[in-house]
Tab-separated table of C-alpha atoms and ligand atoms in Angstrom:
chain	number	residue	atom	x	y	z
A	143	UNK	CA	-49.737	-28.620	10.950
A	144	UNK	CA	-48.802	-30.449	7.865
A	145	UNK	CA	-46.483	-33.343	8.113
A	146	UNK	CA	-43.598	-33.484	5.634
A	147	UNK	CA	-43.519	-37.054	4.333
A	148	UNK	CA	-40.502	-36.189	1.296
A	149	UNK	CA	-38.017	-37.909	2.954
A	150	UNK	CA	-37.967	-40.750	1.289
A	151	UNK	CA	-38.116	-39.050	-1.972
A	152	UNK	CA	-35.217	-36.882	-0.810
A	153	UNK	CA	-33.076	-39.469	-0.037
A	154	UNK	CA	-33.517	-40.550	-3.630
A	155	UNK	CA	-32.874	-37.499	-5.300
A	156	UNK	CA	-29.399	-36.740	-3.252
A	157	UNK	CA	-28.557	-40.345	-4.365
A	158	UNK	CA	-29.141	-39.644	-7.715
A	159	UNK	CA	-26.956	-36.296	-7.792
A	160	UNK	CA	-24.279	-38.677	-6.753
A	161	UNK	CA	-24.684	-41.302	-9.004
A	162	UNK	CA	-24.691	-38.368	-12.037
A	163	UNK	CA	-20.967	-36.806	-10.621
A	164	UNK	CA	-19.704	-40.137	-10.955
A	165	UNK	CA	-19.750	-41.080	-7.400
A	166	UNK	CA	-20.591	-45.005	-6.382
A	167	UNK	CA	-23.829	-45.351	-4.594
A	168	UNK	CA	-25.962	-47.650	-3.037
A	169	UNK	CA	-29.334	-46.743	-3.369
A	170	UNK	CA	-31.939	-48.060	-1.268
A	171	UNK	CA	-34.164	-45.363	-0.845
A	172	UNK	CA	-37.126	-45.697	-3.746
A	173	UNK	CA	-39.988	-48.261	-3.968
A	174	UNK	CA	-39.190	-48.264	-7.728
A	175	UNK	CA	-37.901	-51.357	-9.074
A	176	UNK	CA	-34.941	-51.778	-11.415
A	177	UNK	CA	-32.832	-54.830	-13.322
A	178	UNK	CA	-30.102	-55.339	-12.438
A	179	UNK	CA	-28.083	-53.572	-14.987
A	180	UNK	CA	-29.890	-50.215	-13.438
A	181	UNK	CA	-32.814	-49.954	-15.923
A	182	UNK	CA	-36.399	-49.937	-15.160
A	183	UNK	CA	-38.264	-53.290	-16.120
A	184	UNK	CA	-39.871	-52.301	-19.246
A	185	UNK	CA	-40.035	-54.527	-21.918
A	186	UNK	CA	-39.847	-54.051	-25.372
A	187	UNK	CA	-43.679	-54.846	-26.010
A	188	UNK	CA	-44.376	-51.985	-23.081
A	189	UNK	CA	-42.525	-49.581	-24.284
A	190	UNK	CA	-43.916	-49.854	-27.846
A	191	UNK	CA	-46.949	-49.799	-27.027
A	192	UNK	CA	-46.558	-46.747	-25.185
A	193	UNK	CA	-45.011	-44.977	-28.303
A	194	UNK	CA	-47.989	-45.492	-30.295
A	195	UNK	CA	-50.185	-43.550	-27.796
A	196	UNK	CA	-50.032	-40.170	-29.177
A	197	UNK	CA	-52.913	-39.839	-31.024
A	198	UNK	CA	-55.446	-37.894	-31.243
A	199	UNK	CA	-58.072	-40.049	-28.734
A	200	UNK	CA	-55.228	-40.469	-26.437
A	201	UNK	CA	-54.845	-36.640	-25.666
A	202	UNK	CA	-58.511	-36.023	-25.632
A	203	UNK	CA	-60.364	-35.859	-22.552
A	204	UNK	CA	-62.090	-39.121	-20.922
A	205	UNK	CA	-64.538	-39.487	-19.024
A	206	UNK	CA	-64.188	-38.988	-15.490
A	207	UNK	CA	-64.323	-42.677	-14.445
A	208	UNK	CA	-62.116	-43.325	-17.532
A	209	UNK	CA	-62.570	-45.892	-20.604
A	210	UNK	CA	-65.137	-48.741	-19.995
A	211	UNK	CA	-62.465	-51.370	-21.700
A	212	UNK	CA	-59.632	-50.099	-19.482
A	213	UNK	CA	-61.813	-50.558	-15.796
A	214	UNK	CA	-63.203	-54.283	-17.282
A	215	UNK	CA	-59.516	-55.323	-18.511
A	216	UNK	CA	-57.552	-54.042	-15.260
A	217	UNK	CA	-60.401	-56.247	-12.612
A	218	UNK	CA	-59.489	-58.742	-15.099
A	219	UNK	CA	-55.611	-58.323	-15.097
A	220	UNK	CA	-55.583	-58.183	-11.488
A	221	UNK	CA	-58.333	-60.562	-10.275
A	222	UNK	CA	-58.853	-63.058	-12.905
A	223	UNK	CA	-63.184	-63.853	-12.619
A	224	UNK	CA	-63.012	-63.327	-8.535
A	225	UNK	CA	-65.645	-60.104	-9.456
A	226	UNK	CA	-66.693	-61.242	-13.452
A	227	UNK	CA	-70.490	-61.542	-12.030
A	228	UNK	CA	-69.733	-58.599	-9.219
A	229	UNK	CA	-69.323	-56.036	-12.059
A	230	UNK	CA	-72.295	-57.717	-14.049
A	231	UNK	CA	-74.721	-57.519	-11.545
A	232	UNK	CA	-73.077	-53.801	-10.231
A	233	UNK	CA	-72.173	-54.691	-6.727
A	234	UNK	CA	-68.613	-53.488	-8.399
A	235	UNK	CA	-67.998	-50.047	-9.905
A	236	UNK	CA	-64.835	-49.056	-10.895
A	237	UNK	CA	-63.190	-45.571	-11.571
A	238	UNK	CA	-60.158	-44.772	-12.909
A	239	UNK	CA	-57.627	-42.796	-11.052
A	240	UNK	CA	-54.341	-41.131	-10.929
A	241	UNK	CA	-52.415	-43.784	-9.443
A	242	UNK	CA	-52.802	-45.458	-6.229
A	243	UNK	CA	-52.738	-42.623	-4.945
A	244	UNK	CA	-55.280	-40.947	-6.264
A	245	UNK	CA	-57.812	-44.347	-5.394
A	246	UNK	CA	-56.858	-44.124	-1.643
A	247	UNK	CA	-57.124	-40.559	-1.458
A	248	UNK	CA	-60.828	-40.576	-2.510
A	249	UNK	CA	-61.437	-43.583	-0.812
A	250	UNK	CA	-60.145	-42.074	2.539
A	251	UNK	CA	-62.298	-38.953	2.366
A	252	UNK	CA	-65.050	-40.591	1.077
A	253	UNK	CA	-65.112	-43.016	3.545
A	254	UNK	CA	-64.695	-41.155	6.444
A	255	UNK	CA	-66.232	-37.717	5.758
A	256	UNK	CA	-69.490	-38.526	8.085
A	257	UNK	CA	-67.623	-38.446	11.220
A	258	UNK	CA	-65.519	-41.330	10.148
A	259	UNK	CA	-62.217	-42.602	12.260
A	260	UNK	CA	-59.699	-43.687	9.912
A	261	UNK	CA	-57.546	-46.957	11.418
A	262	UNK	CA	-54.134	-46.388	10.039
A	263	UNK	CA	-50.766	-49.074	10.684
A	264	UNK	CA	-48.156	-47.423	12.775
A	265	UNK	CA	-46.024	-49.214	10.005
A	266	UNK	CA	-47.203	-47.740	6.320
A	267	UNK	CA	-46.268	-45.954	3.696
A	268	UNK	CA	-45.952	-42.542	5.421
A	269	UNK	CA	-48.547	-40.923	2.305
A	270	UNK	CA	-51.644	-42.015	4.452
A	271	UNK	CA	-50.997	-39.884	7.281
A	272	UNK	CA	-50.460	-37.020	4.560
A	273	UNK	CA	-53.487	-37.876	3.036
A	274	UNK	CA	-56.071	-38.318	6.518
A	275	UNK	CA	-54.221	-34.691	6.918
A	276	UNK	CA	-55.460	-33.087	3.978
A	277	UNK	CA	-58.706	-34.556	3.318
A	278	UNK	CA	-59.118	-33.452	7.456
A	279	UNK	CA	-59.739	-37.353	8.583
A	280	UNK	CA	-59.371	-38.453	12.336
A	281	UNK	CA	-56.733	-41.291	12.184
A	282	UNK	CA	-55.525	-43.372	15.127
A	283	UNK	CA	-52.828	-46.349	14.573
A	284	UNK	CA	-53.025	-49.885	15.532
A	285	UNK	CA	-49.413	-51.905	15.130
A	286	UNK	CA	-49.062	-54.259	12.672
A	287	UNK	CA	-47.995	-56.944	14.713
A	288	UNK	CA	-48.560	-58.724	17.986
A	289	UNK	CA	-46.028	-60.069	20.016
A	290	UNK	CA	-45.974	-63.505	18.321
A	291	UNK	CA	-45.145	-61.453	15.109
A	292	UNK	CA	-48.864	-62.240	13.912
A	293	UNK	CA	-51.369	-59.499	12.384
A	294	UNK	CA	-52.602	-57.480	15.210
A	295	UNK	CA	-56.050	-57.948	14.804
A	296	UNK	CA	-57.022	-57.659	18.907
A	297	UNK	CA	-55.220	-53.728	18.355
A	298	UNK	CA	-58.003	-53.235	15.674
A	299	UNK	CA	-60.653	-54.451	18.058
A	300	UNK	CA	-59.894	-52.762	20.646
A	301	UNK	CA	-59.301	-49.240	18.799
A	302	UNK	CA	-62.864	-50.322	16.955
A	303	UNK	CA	-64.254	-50.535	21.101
A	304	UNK	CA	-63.264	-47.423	21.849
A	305	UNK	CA	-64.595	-45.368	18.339
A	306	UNK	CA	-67.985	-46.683	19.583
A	307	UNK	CA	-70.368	-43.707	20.822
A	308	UNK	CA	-67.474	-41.070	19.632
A	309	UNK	CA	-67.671	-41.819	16.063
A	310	UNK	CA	-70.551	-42.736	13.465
A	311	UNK	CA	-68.192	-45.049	11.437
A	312	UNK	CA	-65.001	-46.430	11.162
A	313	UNK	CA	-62.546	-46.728	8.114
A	314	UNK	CA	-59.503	-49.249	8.085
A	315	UNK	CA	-56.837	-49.318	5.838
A	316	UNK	CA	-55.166	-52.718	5.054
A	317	UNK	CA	-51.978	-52.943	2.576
A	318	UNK	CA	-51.616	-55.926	1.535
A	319	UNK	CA	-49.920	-58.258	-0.046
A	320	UNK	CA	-46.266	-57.148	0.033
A	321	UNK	CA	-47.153	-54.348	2.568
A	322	UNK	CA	-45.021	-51.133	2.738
A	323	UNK	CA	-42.194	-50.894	4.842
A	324	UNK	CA	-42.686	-54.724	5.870
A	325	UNK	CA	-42.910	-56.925	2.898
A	326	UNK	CA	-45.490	-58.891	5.275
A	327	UNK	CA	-48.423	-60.787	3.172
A	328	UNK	CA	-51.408	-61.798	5.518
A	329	UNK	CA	-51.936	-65.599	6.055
A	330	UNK	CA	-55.863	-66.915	4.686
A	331	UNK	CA	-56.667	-67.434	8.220
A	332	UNK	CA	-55.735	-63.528	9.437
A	333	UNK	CA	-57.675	-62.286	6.664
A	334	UNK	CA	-60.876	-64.738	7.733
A	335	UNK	CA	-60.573	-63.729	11.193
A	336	UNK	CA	-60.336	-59.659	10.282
A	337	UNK	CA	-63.572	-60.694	8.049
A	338	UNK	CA	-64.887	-62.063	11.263
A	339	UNK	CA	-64.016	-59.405	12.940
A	340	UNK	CA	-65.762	-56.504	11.225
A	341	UNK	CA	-68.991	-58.577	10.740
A	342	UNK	CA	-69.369	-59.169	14.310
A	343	UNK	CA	-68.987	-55.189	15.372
A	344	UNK	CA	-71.014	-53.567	12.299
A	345	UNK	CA	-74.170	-54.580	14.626
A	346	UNK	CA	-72.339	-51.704	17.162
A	347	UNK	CA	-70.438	-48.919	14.154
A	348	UNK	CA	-70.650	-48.546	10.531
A	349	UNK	CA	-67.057	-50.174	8.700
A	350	UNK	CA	-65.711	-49.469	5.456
A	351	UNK	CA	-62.337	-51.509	4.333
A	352	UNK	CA	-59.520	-49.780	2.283
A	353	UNK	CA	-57.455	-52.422	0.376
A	354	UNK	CA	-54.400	-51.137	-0.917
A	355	UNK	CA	-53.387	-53.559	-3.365
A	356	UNK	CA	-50.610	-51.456	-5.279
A	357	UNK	CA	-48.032	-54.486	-4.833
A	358	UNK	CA	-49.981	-57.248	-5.421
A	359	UNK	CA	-48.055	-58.688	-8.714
A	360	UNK	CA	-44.906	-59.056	-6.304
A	361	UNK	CA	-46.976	-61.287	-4.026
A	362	UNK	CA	-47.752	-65.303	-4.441
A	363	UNK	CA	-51.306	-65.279	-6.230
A	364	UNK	CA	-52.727	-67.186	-3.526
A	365	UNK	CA	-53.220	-63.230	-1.820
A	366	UNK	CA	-55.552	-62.599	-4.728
A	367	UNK	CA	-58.091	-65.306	-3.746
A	368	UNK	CA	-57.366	-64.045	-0.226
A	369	UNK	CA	-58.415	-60.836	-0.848
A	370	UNK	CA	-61.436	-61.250	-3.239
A	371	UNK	CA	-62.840	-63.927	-0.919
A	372	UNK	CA	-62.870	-61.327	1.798
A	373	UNK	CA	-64.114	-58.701	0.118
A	374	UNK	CA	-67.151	-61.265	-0.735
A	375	UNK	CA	-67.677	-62.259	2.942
A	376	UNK	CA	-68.045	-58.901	4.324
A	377	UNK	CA	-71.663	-58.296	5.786
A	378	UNK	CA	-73.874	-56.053	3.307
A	379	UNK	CA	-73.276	-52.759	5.122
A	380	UNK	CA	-69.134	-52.800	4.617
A	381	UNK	CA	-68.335	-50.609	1.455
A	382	UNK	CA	-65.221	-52.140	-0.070
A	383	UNK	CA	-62.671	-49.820	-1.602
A	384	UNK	CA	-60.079	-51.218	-3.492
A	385	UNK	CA	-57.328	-49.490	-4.274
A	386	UNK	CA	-55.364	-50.774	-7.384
A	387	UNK	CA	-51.948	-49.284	-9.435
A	388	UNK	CA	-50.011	-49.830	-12.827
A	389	UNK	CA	-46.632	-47.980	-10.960
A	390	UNK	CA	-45.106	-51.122	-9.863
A	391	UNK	CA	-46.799	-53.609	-11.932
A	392	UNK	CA	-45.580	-51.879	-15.081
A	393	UNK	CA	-43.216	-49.419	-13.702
A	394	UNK	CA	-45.904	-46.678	-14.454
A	395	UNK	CA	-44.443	-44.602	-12.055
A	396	UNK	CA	-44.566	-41.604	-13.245
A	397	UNK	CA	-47.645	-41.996	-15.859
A	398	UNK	CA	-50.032	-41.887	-12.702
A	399	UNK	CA	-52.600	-44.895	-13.503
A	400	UNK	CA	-54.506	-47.116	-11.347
A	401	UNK	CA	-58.543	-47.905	-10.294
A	402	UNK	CA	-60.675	-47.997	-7.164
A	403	UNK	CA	-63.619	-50.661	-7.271
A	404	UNK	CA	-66.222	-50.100	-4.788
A	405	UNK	CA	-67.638	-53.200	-3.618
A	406	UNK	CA	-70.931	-53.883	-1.637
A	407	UNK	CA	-73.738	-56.280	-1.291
A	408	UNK	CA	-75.908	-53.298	-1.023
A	409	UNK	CA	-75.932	-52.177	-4.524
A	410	UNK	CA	-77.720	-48.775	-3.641
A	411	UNK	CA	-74.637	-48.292	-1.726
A	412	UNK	CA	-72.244	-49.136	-4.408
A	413	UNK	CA	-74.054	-46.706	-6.955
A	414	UNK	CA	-74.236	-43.868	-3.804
A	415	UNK	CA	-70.179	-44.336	-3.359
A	416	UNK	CA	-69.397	-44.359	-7.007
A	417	UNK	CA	-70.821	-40.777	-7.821
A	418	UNK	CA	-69.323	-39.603	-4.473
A	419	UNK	CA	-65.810	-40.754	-5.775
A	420	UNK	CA	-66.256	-39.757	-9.330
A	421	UNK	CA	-67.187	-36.087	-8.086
A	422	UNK	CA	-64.313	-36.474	-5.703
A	423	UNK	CA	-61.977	-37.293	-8.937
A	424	UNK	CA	-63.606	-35.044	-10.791
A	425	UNK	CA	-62.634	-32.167	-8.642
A	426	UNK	CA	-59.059	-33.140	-7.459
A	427	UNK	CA	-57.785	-33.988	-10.874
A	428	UNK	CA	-60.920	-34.254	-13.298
A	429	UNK	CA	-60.462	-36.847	-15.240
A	430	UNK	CA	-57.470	-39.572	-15.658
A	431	UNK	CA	-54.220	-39.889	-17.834
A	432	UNK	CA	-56.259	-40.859	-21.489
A	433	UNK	CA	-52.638	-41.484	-22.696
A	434	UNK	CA	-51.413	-44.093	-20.209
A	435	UNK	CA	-55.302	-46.045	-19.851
A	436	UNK	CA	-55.377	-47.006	-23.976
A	437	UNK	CA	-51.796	-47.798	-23.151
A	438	UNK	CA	-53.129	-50.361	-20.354
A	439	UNK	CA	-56.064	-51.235	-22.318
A	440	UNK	CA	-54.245	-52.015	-25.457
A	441	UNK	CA	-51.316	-54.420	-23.544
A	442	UNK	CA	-54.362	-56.123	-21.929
A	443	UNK	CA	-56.727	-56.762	-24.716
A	444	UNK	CA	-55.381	-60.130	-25.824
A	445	UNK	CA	-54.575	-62.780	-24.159
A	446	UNK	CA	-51.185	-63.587	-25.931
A	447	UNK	CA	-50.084	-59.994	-24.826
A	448	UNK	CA	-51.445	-60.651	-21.677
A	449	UNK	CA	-49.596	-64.131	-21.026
A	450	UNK	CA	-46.169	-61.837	-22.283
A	451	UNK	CA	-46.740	-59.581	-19.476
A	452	UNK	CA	-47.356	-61.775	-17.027
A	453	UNK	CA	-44.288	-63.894	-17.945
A	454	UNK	CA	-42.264	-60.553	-17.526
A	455	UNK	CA	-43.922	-59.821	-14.068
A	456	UNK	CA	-43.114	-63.087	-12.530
A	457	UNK	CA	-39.526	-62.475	-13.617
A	458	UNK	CA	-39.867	-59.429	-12.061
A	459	UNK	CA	-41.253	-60.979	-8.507
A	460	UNK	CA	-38.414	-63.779	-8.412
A	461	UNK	CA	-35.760	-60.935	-8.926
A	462	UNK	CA	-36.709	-59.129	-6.024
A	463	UNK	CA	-37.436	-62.280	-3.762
A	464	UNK	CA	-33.471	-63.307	-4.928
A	465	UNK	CA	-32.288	-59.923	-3.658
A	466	UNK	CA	-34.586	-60.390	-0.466
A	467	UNK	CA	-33.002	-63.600	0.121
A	468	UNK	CA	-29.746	-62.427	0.256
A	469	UNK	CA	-30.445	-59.580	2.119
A	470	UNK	CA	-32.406	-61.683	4.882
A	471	UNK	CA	-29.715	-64.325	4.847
A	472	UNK	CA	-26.586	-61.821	5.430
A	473	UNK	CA	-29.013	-60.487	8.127
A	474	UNK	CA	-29.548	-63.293	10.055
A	475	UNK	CA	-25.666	-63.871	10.564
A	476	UNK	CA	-25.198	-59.609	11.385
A	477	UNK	CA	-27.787	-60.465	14.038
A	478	UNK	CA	-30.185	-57.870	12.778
A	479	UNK	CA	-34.139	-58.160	13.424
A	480	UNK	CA	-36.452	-57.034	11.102
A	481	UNK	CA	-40.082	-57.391	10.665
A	482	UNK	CA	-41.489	-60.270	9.031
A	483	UNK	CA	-41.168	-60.416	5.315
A	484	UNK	CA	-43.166	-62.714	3.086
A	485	UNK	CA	-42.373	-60.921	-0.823
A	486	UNK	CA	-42.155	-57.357	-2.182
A	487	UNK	CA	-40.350	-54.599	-2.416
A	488	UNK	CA	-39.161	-53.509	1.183
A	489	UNK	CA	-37.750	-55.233	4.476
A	490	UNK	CA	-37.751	-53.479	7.771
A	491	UNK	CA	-34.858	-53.502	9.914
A	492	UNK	CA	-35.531	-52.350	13.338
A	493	UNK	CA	-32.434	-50.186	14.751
A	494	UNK	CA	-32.518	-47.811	18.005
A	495	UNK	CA	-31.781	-44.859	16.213
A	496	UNK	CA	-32.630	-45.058	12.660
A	497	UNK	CA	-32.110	-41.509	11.721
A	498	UNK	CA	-28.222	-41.523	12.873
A	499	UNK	CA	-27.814	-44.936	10.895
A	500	UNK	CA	-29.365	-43.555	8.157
A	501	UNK	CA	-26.624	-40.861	8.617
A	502	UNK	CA	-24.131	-42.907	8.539
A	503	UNK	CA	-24.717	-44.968	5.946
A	504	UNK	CA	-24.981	-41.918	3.682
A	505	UNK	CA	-21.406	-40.707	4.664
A	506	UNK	CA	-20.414	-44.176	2.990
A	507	UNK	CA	-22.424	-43.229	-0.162
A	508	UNK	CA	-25.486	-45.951	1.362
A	509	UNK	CA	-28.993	-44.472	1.141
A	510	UNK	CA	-31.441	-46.150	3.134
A	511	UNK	CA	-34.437	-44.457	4.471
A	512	UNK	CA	-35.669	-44.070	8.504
A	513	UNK	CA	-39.074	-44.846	8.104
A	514	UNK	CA	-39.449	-44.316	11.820
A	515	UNK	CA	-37.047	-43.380	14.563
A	516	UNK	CA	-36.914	-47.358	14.572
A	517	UNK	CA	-36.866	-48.346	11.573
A	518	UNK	CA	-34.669	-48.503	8.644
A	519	UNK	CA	-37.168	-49.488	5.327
A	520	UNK	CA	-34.158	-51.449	2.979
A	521	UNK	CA	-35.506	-51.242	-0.751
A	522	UNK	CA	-34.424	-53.890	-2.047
A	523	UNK	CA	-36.749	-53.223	-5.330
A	524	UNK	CA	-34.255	-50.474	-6.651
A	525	UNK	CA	-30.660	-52.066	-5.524
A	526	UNK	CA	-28.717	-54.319	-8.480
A	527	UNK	CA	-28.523	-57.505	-6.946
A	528	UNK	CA	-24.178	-57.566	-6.669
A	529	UNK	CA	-24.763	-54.170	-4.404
A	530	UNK	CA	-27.382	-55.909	-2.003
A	531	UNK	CA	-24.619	-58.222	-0.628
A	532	UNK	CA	-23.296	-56.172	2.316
A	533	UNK	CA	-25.595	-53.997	3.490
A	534	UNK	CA	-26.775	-56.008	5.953
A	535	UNK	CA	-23.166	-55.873	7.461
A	536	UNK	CA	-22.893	-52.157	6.636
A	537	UNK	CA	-26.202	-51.273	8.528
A	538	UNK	CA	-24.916	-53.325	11.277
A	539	UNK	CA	-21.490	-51.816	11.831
A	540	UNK	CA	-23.454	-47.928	11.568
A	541	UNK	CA	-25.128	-48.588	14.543
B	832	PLP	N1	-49.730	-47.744	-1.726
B	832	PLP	C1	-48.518	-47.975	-1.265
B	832	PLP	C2	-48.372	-48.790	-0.038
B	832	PLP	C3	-47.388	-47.442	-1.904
B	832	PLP	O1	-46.184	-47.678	-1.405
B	832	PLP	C4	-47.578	-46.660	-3.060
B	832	PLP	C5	-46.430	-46.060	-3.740
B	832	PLP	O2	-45.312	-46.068	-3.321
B	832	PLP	C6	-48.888	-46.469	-3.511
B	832	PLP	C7	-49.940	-47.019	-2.822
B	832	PLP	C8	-49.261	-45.650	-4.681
B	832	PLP	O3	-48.495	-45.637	-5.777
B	832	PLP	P1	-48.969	-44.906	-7.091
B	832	PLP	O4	-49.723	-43.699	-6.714
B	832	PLP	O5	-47.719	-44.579	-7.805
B	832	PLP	O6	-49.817	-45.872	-7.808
């Protein structure tokens, strides 16, 4: 049966029909960010540069894997040289996708479409389990955490254990930094000892990592190196799919841009996986927006642009870690518990019954969404920073 994963979205919308009648809201629902005076975080050289992309080569079709300049500039934008000789000696191919989205979609279907088992966190961004659905992909979840709050990586072994002999490969899906509902950003040494991990059991099951990256400008750079350094130690036979986004870098939302890179030692692989995911692309949306990759392309082409934007995005990051502060902080004395944060746009509180305080927050004009019946995902992204003092107090006293 399909799974309804709107709720979120929902939440947003009925918040917004408020906010239009005139009514005061709190809105906590959205993993959109906005300034504190309620707009979106564009700045004037984004939004001109947008306006001039309405010409004739920005309404014409691409190719399917998009504009060469646009895939070179965004590995650049987002990983400095970690892949400069990766994508020069093709061990990296890169396609341009709707979003995100559309780059862990393909990834998830193309990585688990020969009797793959896709390892999902019981804490995510609910669109994975909507995706494994309708691309027809086994999924099981591991928790994110252990009991010492740490990254459960002994619940991926031992769900790795048992796909052995039941399934020809297994795919897991790792958002990180800044990961959705938590706001948790993996430490150097859980990311070696996942590396470690994976090496050790491809002698026993084929592995293919999914890196969702889509908040990755809201995290300390340090995650970058993390990351890249990873995706360089994994044994020849992983496949690498990293999943990258404009939405919250730029506040793209809505223009639907982002990349998957496919990474392996085994270049064969890599050019195998590209044409997979570029017929993939090709047939769930053909080929991507031509209008918002110049857009990208042209904001990223020189480096005096590019130091603008970057200036802009750590304003950006230190806005949101304010309002996380002060969320955290008025926490702590409400005696709430929530699951560990290190930057981005969400904090998880956990609650008994998230649904009825989600409920009754809403009767005081509060929207906050139940991520799980345990869980209530604050977004402190899209709240002004004057409206984020109190909730913490409010969730408490809706319990
Ligand atoms: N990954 C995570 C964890 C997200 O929360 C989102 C959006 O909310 C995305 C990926 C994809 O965003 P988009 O498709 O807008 O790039």
């Amino acid at each position: 049966m399909t799974q309804q994963n709107d709720c979120i979205l929902m939440l947003n919308h009925l918040a917004q029909e408020k906010k239009k009648k005139g009514e005061k809201v709190t809105n906590g629902t959205i993993g959109m960010m906005y300034l504190d005076d309620g707009s979106l975080p564009i700045y004037p050289s984004i939004r001109s540069t947008l306006a001039k992309h309405v010409q004739d080569e920005d309404l014409i079709y691409s190719s399917v894997a998009g504009e060469e300049d646009y895939r070179h500039l965004l590995i650049n934008w987002f990983w400095g040289d970690h892949f400069e000789e990766a994508l020069t000696t093709k061990n990296m191919k890169v396609i341009s996708t709707l979003g995100g989205t559309g780059a862990v979609s393909i990834a998830i279907r193309e990585s688990t479409l020969k009797n793959g088992l896709l390892l999902l966190p019981s804490l995510a961004w609910p669109n994975y389990q909507t995706m494994a659905n309708c691309n027809k992909a086994p999924f099981v979840f591991y928790d994110n955490f252990n009991e010492k709050n740490e990254f459960n990586i002994e619940g991926i072994k031992e769900l790795i254990e048992k796909a052995i002999g039941k399934y020809t490969c297994v795919s897991l899906i790792i958002n990180d930094p800044c990961q959705n509902p938590t706001g948790f950003c993996m430490s150097k040494k859980e990311w070696s000892d996942l590396v470690e991990l994976l090496n050790e059991y491809t002698k026993k099951i084929s592995i293919s990592l999914i890196f969702d990256v889509a908040y990755i400008d809201f995290a300390d750079d340090i995650s970058r190196k993390y990351i890249a350094d990873s995706v360089k130690t994994l044994d020849k036979s992983i496949t690498s799919y990293i999943c990258m986004s404009f939405s919250k870098t730029f506040s793209f939302y809505g223009l639907r841009i982002g990349a998957l890179a496919i990474y392996s030692k085994d270049k064969k692989a890599v050019e195998e996986e590209d044409l997979d995911c570029r017929m993939l692309a090709r047939s769930y949306w053909s080929t991507p927006n031509h209008m918002a990759m110049n857009s990208v392309s042209d904001l990223l082409h020189d480096e005096a642009s590019v130091k603008i934007l970057r200036d802009d995005i750590r304003k950006n990051k230190e806005l949101v870690l304010k309002r996380s502060k002060i969320f955290l902080k008025e926490a702590k004395e409400n005696g709430l518990s929530w699951y560990p944060y290190g930057a981005g746009f969400f904090v998880s509180v956990k609650v008994k019954y998230a649904n009825k305080v989600a409920d009754n927050l809403a009767k005081k004009n509060v929207f906050i969404a139940p991520i799980r019946d345990d869980v209530l995902r604050v977004a402190i992204c899209c709240m002004p920073t004057d409206q984020v003092y109190g909730v913490a107090k409010l969730i408490k006293d809706a319990q």
